[in-house]
Coordinates of C-alpha atoms in Angstrom, one line a residue:
X408 CA 107.9 -17.1 48.1
X409 CA 109.6 -14.7 45.6
X410 CA 113.4 -15.1 45.3
X411 CA 113.7 -12.4 42.7
X412 CA 115.3 -9.1 43.7
X413 CA 113.2 -6.0 43.1
X414 CA 114.3 -3.3 40.7
X415 CA 115.4 -1.2 43.7
X416 CA 117.5 -4.0 45.1
X417 CA 119.1 -4.6 41.7
X418 CA 120.0 -0.9 41.5
X419 CA 121.6 -1.0 44.9
X420 CA 123.6 -4.1 44.0
X421 CA 124.7 -2.6 40.7
X422 CA 125.8 0.7 42.3
X423 CA 127.9 -1.2 44.8
X424 CA 129.3 -3.5 42.1
X425 CA 130.3 -0.5 40.0
X426 CA 131.9 1.3 42.9
X427 CA 133.9 -1.8 43.8
X428 CA 135.0 -2.4 40.2
X429 CA 135.9 1.1 39.2
X430 CA 136.9 2.7 42.5
X431 CA 138.1 0.0 44.8
X432 CA 139.8 -2.5 42.5
X433 CA 142.4 -0.4 40.7
X434 CA 144.7 0.0 43.8
X435 CA 143.4 -2.8 46.1
X436 CA 146.6 -4.8 45.9
X437 CA 148.7 -1.8 46.7
X438 CA 146.6 -0.8 49.6
X439 CA 146.9 -4.4 50.9
X440 CA 150.7 -4.3 50.5
X441 CA 151.1 -1.0 52.2
X442 CA 148.3 -1.5 54.8
X443 CA 147.0 1.8 53.5
X444 CA 143.7 3.1 54.8
X445 CA 142.1 5.3 52.2
X446 CA 140.1 8.1 53.7
X447 CA 139.2 9.3 50.2
X448 CA 137.5 6.0 49.3
X449 CA 135.7 5.9 52.6
X450 CA 134.4 9.4 51.9
X451 CA 133.1 8.2 48.5
X452 CA 131.3 5.3 50.2
X453 CA 129.7 7.9 52.4
X454 CA 128.7 10.0 49.4
X455 CA 127.0 6.9 48.0
X456 CA 125.1 6.3 51.2
X457 CA 127.1 3.1 52.1
X458 CA 128.3 4.2 55.5
X459 CA 124.8 4.6 57.0
X460 CA 122.6 2.4 54.9
X461 CA 120.0 1.5 57.5
X462 CA 120.0 4.9 59.2
X463 CA 117.0 7.1 58.4
X464 CA 117.5 10.1 56.1
X465 CA 116.6 12.3 59.1
X466 CA 120.0 11.4 60.6
X467 CA 122.1 11.5 57.5
X468 CA 121.6 7.9 56.4
X469 CA 120.2 6.2 53.2
X470 CA 117.0 5.0 54.9
X471 CA 117.4 1.5 53.4
X472 CA 116.9 -2.0 54.9
X473 CA 119.1 -4.8 56.0
X474 CA 118.8 -6.7 52.8
X475 CA 120.0 -3.7 50.8
X476 CA 122.9 -3.5 53.2
X477 CA 123.8 -7.2 52.7
X478 CA 123.6 -6.8 48.9
X479 CA 126.0 -3.9 48.9
X480 CA 128.4 -5.5 51.3
X481 CA 128.5 -8.6 49.2
X482 CA 129.6 -6.7 46.1
X483 CA 132.1 -4.5 47.9
X484 CA 133.7 -7.5 49.8
X485 CA 134.0 -9.4 46.5
X486 CA 136.7 -6.9 45.5
X487 CA 138.0 -5.3 48.8
X488 CA 137.2 -7.0 52.1
X489 CA 139.0 -4.3 54.0
X490 CA 136.6 -1.6 52.6
X491 CA 133.7 -3.9 53.5
X492 CA 134.7 -4.3 57.1
X493 CA 135.2 -0.6 57.5
X494 CA 131.7 -0.1 56.2
X495 CA 130.3 -3.0 58.2
X496 CA 131.7 -1.8 61.5
X497 CA 130.3 1.7 61.0
X498 CA 126.9 0.5 60.0
X499 CA 126.2 -2.6 62.1
X500 CA 128.2 -1.9 65.2
X501 CA 127.9 1.8 65.7
X502 CA 125.2 3.5 63.7
X503 CA 122.6 0.8 64.5
X504 CA 122.9 1.1 68.2
X505 CA 123.1 4.9 68.2
X506 CA 119.9 5.3 66.1
X507 CA 117.9 2.6 68.1
X508 CA 119.0 3.5 71.6
X509 CA 120.6 6.9 71.5
X510 CA 119.0 10.1 72.8
X511 CA 118.1 12.8 70.3
X512 CA 121.1 14.8 71.5
X513 CA 123.4 11.8 70.9
X514 CA 121.9 11.2 67.5
X515 CA 122.4 14.8 66.4
X516 CA 125.9 15.0 67.7
X517 CA 127.3 11.6 66.8
X518 CA 125.0 9.7 64.4
X519 CA 124.6 12.4 61.7
X520 CA 128.4 12.6 60.8
X521 CA 128.8 8.9 61.1
X522 CA 125.8 7.9 58.9
X523 CA 126.9 10.4 56.2
X524 CA 130.5 9.1 56.2
X525 CA 132.0 12.4 57.3
X526 CA 133.3 10.6 60.4
X527 CA 134.0 6.9 61.3
X528 CA 132.9 4.9 64.3
X529 CA 134.3 1.9 66.2
X530 CA 132.8 -0.6 68.6
X531 CA 135.0 -1.6 71.5
X532 CA 134.0 -4.9 73.2
X533 CA 136.9 -7.3 72.9
X534 CA 139.6 -7.3 75.6
X535 CA 142.9 -9.2 76.1
X536 CA 141.1 -11.8 78.2
X537 CA 137.6 -11.4 76.8
X538 CA 136.8 -11.7 73.1
X539 CA 133.1 -11.6 72.3
X540 CA 132.2 -12.6 75.9
X541 CA 130.5 -9.4 77.1
X542 CA 130.1 -10.8 80.6
X543 CA 133.9 -10.9 81.2
X544 CA 134.6 -7.2 81.0
X545 CA 137.7 -6.0 82.9
X546 CA 137.3 -2.4 81.6
X547 CA 135.5 -0.5 84.3
X548 CA 133.5 2.7 84.4
X549 CA 133.1 4.0 88.0
X550 CA 130.1 6.4 88.5
X551 CA 131.5 9.7 89.9
X552 CA 128.2 11.6 89.8
X553 CA 128.4 13.9 86.7
X554 CA 130.7 11.5 84.8
X555 CA 132.1 8.0 84.7
X556 CA 135.8 7.3 85.2
X557 CA 136.8 4.8 82.5
X558 CA 139.8 2.5 82.9
X559 CA 140.9 -0.5 80.9
X560 CA 142.1 -1.9 77.5
X561 CA 140.3 -3.0 74.4
X562 CA 141.8 -5.2 71.7
X563 CA 141.3 -5.9 68.0
X564 CA 139.2 -2.7 67.4
X565 CA 138.3 -2.2 63.7
X566 CA 138.6 1.5 62.7
X567 CA 140.5 1.8 65.9
X568 CA 142.9 4.6 64.7
X569 CA 140.7 6.3 62.2
X570 CA 137.5 6.5 64.1
X571 CA 136.4 9.7 65.9
X572 CA 133.5 8.1 67.9
X573 CA 133.8 4.9 69.9
X574 CA 131.1 2.8 71.6
X575 CA 132.9 1.2 74.6
X576 CA 131.4 -1.6 76.7
X577 CA 132.5 -1.5 80.4
X578 CA 131.6 -2.9 83.8
X579 CA 130.1 -0.5 86.2
X580 CA 129.0 -2.8 89.0
X581 CA 130.6 -6.3 89.3
X582 CA 128.0 -7.4 91.9
X583 CA 125.2 -7.1 89.4
X584 CA 126.8 -9.4 86.8
X585 CA 125.7 -8.7 83.3
X586 CA 123.2 -6.2 84.7
X587 CA 126.1 -4.1 85.8
X588 CA 127.5 -3.5 82.3
X589 CA 127.0 -0.3 80.3
X590 CA 127.8 1.2 76.9
X591 CA 129.4 4.6 76.5
X592 CA 130.1 7.0 73.7
X593 CA 133.8 8.0 73.9
X594 CA 135.4 10.6 71.7
X595 CA 138.9 10.5 70.3
X596 CA 141.0 13.1 72.1
X597 CA 139.4 12.7 75.5
X598 CA 142.1 13.0 78.1
X599 CA 143.5 9.6 79.1
X600 CA 142.4 7.9 75.9
X601 CA 145.3 6.4 74.0
X602 CA 145.4 4.4 70.8
X603 CA 147.9 1.6 70.5
X604 CA 150.0 0.8 67.4
X605 CA 148.3 -0.6 64.3
X606 CA 148.2 -4.4 64.2
X607 CA 150.2 -6.0 61.4
X608 CA 147.6 -8.5 60.2
X609 CA 147.4 -11.5 57.9
X610 CA 144.4 -10.2 56.0
X611 CA 142.1 -7.1 55.7
X612 CA 145.3 -5.2 55.9
X613 CA 144.0 -1.8 54.7
X614 CA 141.5 -1.8 57.5
X615 CA 143.2 -0.4 60.6
X616 CA 143.0 -2.5 63.8
X617 CA 144.3 -1.2 67.1
X618 CA 144.2 -1.6 70.9
X619 CA 142.6 1.2 72.9
X620 CA 143.8 2.2 76.4
X621 CA 141.7 4.2 78.8
X622 CA 143.3 5.7 81.9
X623 CA 141.0 7.7 84.1
X624 CA 139.0 9.0 81.1
X625 CA 136.1 11.2 82.2
X626 CA 133.1 10.2 80.2
X627 CA 130.1 12.6 80.7
X628 CA 126.9 11.0 82.1
X629 CA 125.0 12.0 79.0
X630 CA 127.3 9.8 76.9
X631 CA 125.9 6.6 78.4
X632 CA 123.8 4.7 75.9
X633 CA 120.4 3.5 77.3
X634 CA 119.4 3.0 80.9
X635 CA 121.9 2.0 83.6
X636 CA 122.8 -1.7 83.2
X637 CA 121.7 -1.9 79.6
X638 CA 125.2 -2.5 78.1
X639 CA 125.1 -6.3 78.0
X640 CA 121.8 -6.4 76.1
X641 CA 123.0 -3.6 73.9
X642 CA 126.2 -5.6 73.0
X643 CA 124.3 -8.8 72.3
X644 CA 121.8 -7.1 70.0
X645 CA 124.6 -5.3 68.3
X646 CA 126.5 -8.5 67.7
X647 CA 123.4 -10.2 66.3
X648 CA 123.1 -7.5 63.6
X649 CA 126.9 -7.4 63.2
X650 CA 126.9 -11.1 62.2
X651 CA 124.7 -10.4 59.2
X652 CA 127.4 -7.9 58.1
X653 CA 130.2 -10.4 58.6
X654 CA 128.2 -13.1 56.8
X655 CA 127.6 -10.8 53.8
X656 CA 131.4 -10.0 53.8
X657 CA 132.2 -13.7 53.8
X658 CA 129.7 -14.3 51.0
X659 CA 131.3 -11.5 49.0
X660 CA 134.8 -12.9 49.4
X661 CA 133.6 -16.3 48.3
X662 CA 131.9 -14.8 45.3
X663 CA 134.9 -12.8 44.3
X664 CA 137.2 -15.9 44.5
X665 CA 134.7 -18.0 42.6
X666 CA 134.4 -15.4 39.8
X667 CA 138.1 -15.2 39.4
X668 CA 138.6 -19.0 39.4
X669 CA 135.8 -19.5 36.9
X670 CA 137.2 -16.9 34.5
X671 CA 140.8 -18.3 34.9
X672 CA 139.6 -21.8 34.3
X673 CA 138.1 -20.8 30.9
X674 CA 141.3 -19.1 29.8
X675 CA 144.0 -21.5 31.1
X676 CA 144.7 -24.4 28.8
X677 CA 146.3 -27.8 29.6
X678 CA 146.4 -30.9 27.3
X679 CA 144.9 -28.9 24.5
X680 CA 141.8 -27.6 26.2
X681 CA 140.6 -25.1 28.9
X682 CA 141.1 -26.5 32.4
X683 CA 137.4 -26.0 33.1
X684 CA 136.7 -28.9 30.7
X685 CA 138.7 -31.2 32.9
X686 CA 136.2 -32.9 35.2
X687 CA 138.4 -32.3 38.3
X688 CA 138.2 -28.5 37.8
X689 CA 134.6 -28.5 36.7
X690 CA 133.5 -30.4 39.8
X691 CA 135.4 -28.0 42.0
X692 CA 133.5 -25.1 40.4
X693 CA 130.2 -26.9 40.8
X694 CA 130.8 -27.4 44.5
X695 CA 131.9 -23.8 44.9
X696 CA 128.8 -22.4 43.1
X697 CA 126.5 -24.6 45.1
X698 CA 127.9 -23.7 48.5
X699 CA 128.0 -20.0 47.6
X700 CA 124.3 -20.0 46.6
X701 CA 123.4 -21.8 49.9
X702 CA 125.3 -19.2 51.9
X703 CA 123.6 -16.4 49.9
X704 CA 120.2 -17.7 50.8
X705 CA 121.1 -17.9 54.5
X706 CA 122.5 -14.4 54.5
X707 CA 119.5 -12.9 52.7
X708 CA 117.1 -14.8 55.0
X709 CA 118.8 -13.4 58.2
X710 CA 118.6 -9.9 56.7
X711 CA 114.9 -10.4 55.7
X712 CA 114.0 -11.6 59.2
X713 CA 115.5 -8.4 60.6
X714 CA 113.6 -6.3 58.1
X715 CA 110.4 -8.0 59.1
X716 CA 110.9 -7.2 62.8
X717 CA 111.2 -10.9 63.5
X718 CA 113.8 -12.7 65.7
X719 CA 117.0 -13.0 63.7
X720 CA 119.7 -13.8 66.2
X721 CA 119.9 -17.5 65.5
X722 CA 119.6 -16.9 61.7
X723 CA 122.4 -14.4 61.8
X724 CA 124.6 -16.9 63.6
X725 CA 123.8 -19.7 61.2
X726 CA 124.5 -17.4 58.2
X727 CA 127.8 -16.2 59.7
X728 CA 128.9 -19.7 60.5
X729 CA 128.2 -21.2 57.1
X730 CA 129.2 -18.3 55.0
X731 CA 132.5 -17.9 56.7
X732 CA 133.3 -21.6 56.2
X733 CA 132.3 -21.3 52.6
X734 CA 134.5 -18.3 52.1
X735 CA 137.5 -20.1 53.5
X736 CA 136.9 -23.3 51.5
X737 CA 136.1 -21.4 48.3
X738 CA 139.2 -19.2 48.4
X739 CA 141.5 -22.1 49.1
X740 CA 140.0 -23.9 46.0
X741 CA 140.4 -20.7 43.9
X742 CA 144.1 -20.6 44.7
X743 CA 144.3 -24.3 43.8
X744 CA 142.6 -23.8 40.5
X745 CA 145.0 -21.0 39.7
X746 CA 147.9 -23.2 40.5
X747 CA 151.2 -21.3 40.9
X748 CA 149.6 -18.1 39.7
X749 CA 147.2 -18.3 42.6
X750 CA 150.1 -17.9 45.0
X751 CA 151.2 -14.5 43.6
X752 CA 149.5 -11.2 44.4
X753 CA 148.5 -10.0 40.9
X754 CA 145.8 -12.6 40.6
X755 CA 144.0 -11.5 43.7
X756 CA 143.0 -14.9 45.0
X757 CA 145.8 -15.2 47.6
X758 CA 144.6 -11.9 49.1
X759 CA 141.0 -13.1 49.2
X760 CA 142.1 -16.3 50.9
X761 CA 143.9 -14.3 53.6
X762 CA 140.9 -12.0 54.0
X763 CA 138.5 -15.0 54.3
X764 CA 140.1 -16.3 57.5
X765 CA 139.0 -13.4 59.6
X766 CA 135.4 -14.0 58.8
X767 CA 135.7 -17.2 60.9
X768 CA 137.0 -15.2 63.8
X769 CA 135.5 -11.8 64.3
X770 CA 132.0 -11.2 65.8
X771 CA 132.7 -14.6 67.5
X772 CA 134.6 -17.6 66.2
X773 CA 132.8 -20.5 64.5
X774 CA 132.7 -22.3 67.9
X775 CA 130.9 -19.3 69.4
X776 CA 128.3 -19.4 66.6
X777 CA 127.7 -23.0 67.3
X778 CA 127.1 -22.2 71.0
X779 CA 124.6 -19.5 70.0
X780 CA 122.8 -21.8 67.5
X781 CA 122.7 -24.8 69.9
X782 CA 121.4 -22.8 72.8
X783 CA 118.5 -21.6 70.6
X784 CA 117.8 -25.1 69.4
X785 CA 117.8 -26.6 72.9
X786 CA 115.7 -24.0 74.6
X787 CA 112.5 -25.2 73.0

């Protein structure tokens, strides 16, 4: 078993690191303060191939694998978790499903501009009364022959205001249970489709999050993804892949906080020596480094399983659960190591701590991950 990254993987990692350091970092605090979405930076991520990393070059993507994607996300999230979640939603939740299950017409019309970063996508599953539970959809899509009539509300939608293309999960036949759920491609500007105000969030503040409202929206029949009743399976598979992206984000946030804490501990002196030479701080750093490395191996394993065409749903849930908890713990400790300086914005760690919390919530809370993991364990 070889744990060394190939030269190609190293190049991808370095390209993402350079972009994060030189493009994302300079105004990251300002973007967080102002909740500013930067279309220019997203465009640059598209130019570098980060917005459609796993999409084939035929459809405007970079033609890379899931491990490449995880490596890039880790580096970007270590500096700007908001940019990472914008990238993750477009890659994992939108481009993945369009390429795997879309028709050729759908790919040409929607996937090409999304994978190249010219446009953004959003995935609309969560509802006011149904988070990641795809079986409890109150949004409905009634078959009217040539089109579906879409009605309902979606909550907590990443890229909700800036996307042009939305994959919306809706119930078409309640009597069929989860076999009566479908996925639809909805375009911004369709009559009856409204976008709610931007959420004022604790973290990932330069990523825009909105509610979406659908009132008698006519969705053409050709905009359904997959066969009738395929929506539930589509959503579950999408979430499995999405959890790898979230786990990579959490890993990156933890790495960023650790790097800052380690550097600060070597510069800050108390009682005549750097604080890293005090055992209390040195032990904190040792724990942080150990847990980050364990999280990294779990994330890379989940990505590798996906690349091998093997079952990865349980591995992605394990990686997401552990990495998100490591991100939260590491960022709290990074603030503690910085002391009072950790509580002010210019040292970055307070922002990373705020950003870390969402990794325990989206794509399913920690409790949902434990349900996924335990079900897999107990079915054998």
